[in-house]
GROMACS .gro file of C-alpha atoms in nm:
model
   72
    1UNK     CA    1   1.889  -0.045  -0.060
    2UNK     CA    2   1.571   0.015  -0.255
    3UNK     CA    3   1.677   0.343  -0.415
    4UNK     CA    4   1.416   0.536  -0.218
    5UNK     CA    5   1.563   0.861  -0.092
    6UNK     CA    6   1.235   0.995   0.051
    7UNK     CA    7   1.239   0.975   0.429
    8UNK     CA    8   0.865   1.049   0.450
    9UNK     CA    9   0.741   0.702   0.361
   10UNK     CA   10   0.407   0.580   0.492
   11UNK     CA   11   0.434   0.230   0.635
   12UNK     CA   12   0.114   0.029   0.665
   13UNK     CA   13   0.106  -0.222   0.952
   14UNK     CA   14  -0.132  -0.515   0.984
   15UNK     CA   15  -0.252  -0.696   1.294
   16UNK     CA   16  -0.222  -1.029   1.108
   17UNK     CA   17   0.151  -1.002   1.029
   18UNK     CA   18   0.454  -0.820   1.171
   19UNK     CA   19   0.580  -0.721   0.825
   20UNK     CA   20   0.470  -0.371   0.717
   21UNK     CA   21   0.398  -0.253   0.363
   22UNK     CA   22   0.574   0.058   0.236
   23UNK     CA   23   0.306   0.253   0.050
   24UNK     CA   24   0.363   0.406  -0.291
   25UNK     CA   25   0.142   0.673  -0.449
   26UNK     CA   26  -0.068   0.414  -0.636
   27UNK     CA   27  -0.156   0.224  -0.319
   28UNK     CA   28  -0.214   0.542  -0.118
   29UNK     CA   29  -0.466   0.664  -0.378
   30UNK     CA   30  -0.643   0.327  -0.369
   31UNK     CA   31  -0.667   0.331   0.011
   32UNK     CA   32  -0.798   0.689   0.008
   33UNK     CA   33  -1.066   0.584  -0.243
   34UNK     CA   34  -1.163   0.283  -0.030
   35UNK     CA   35  -1.165   0.455   0.309
   36UNK     CA   36  -1.291   0.795   0.196
   37UNK     CA   37  -1.015   0.982   0.380
   38UNK     CA   38  -0.659   1.089   0.306
   39UNK     CA   39  -0.574   1.093   0.677
   40UNK     CA   40  -0.369   0.780   0.741
   41UNK     CA   41  -0.461   0.791   1.111
   42UNK     CA   42  -0.822   0.724   1.013
   43UNK     CA   43  -0.734   0.407   0.822
   44UNK     CA   44  -0.694   0.208   1.144
   45UNK     CA   45  -0.936  -0.083   1.157
   46UNK     CA   46  -1.030  -0.057   0.788
   47UNK     CA   47  -0.992  -0.371   0.577
   48UNK     CA   48  -0.835  -0.372   0.232
   49UNK     CA   49  -0.778  -0.641  -0.027
   50UNK     CA   50  -0.431  -0.674  -0.177
   51UNK     CA   51  -0.293  -0.871  -0.469
   52UNK     CA   52   0.035  -0.922  -0.647
   53UNK     CA   53   0.030  -0.761  -0.993
   54UNK     CA   54   0.286  -0.745  -1.272
   55UNK     CA   55   0.402  -0.386  -1.325
   56UNK     CA   56   0.670  -0.220  -1.530
   57UNK     CA   57   0.930  -0.060  -1.305
   58UNK     CA   58   1.272   0.068  -1.400
   59UNK     CA   59   1.234  -0.072  -1.752
   60UNK     CA   60   1.140  -0.428  -1.659
   61UNK     CA   61   0.835  -0.624  -1.550
   62UNK     CA   62   0.827  -0.709  -1.183
   63UNK     CA   63   0.581  -0.819  -0.913
   64UNK     CA   64   0.428  -0.550  -0.695
   65UNK     CA   65   0.176  -0.552  -0.413
   66UNK     CA   66  -0.133  -0.350  -0.506
   67UNK     CA   67  -0.438  -0.250  -0.308
   68UNK     CA   68  -0.723  -0.381  -0.523
   69UNK     CA   69  -1.038  -0.327  -0.319
   70UNK     CA   70  -1.223  -0.325   0.007
   71UNK     CA   71  -1.154  -0.615   0.241
   72UNK     CA   72  -1.419  -0.843   0.380
   0.00000   0.00000   0.00000
């Protein structure tokens, strides 16, 4: 269990891997800024760059996947 009680989670799927990414508000805002749209259906085919960043969550530092820019 991840403690997430919200059933309206946006899952981002990639053609390169079967494992999806559950999007948080930070990553959604980054994707909207990169793609120019807040409609997830219009993100298909867009490339993004992701990285692992250290973030503070629940009182401790942990690794998190972050959208960091436009993909190539």
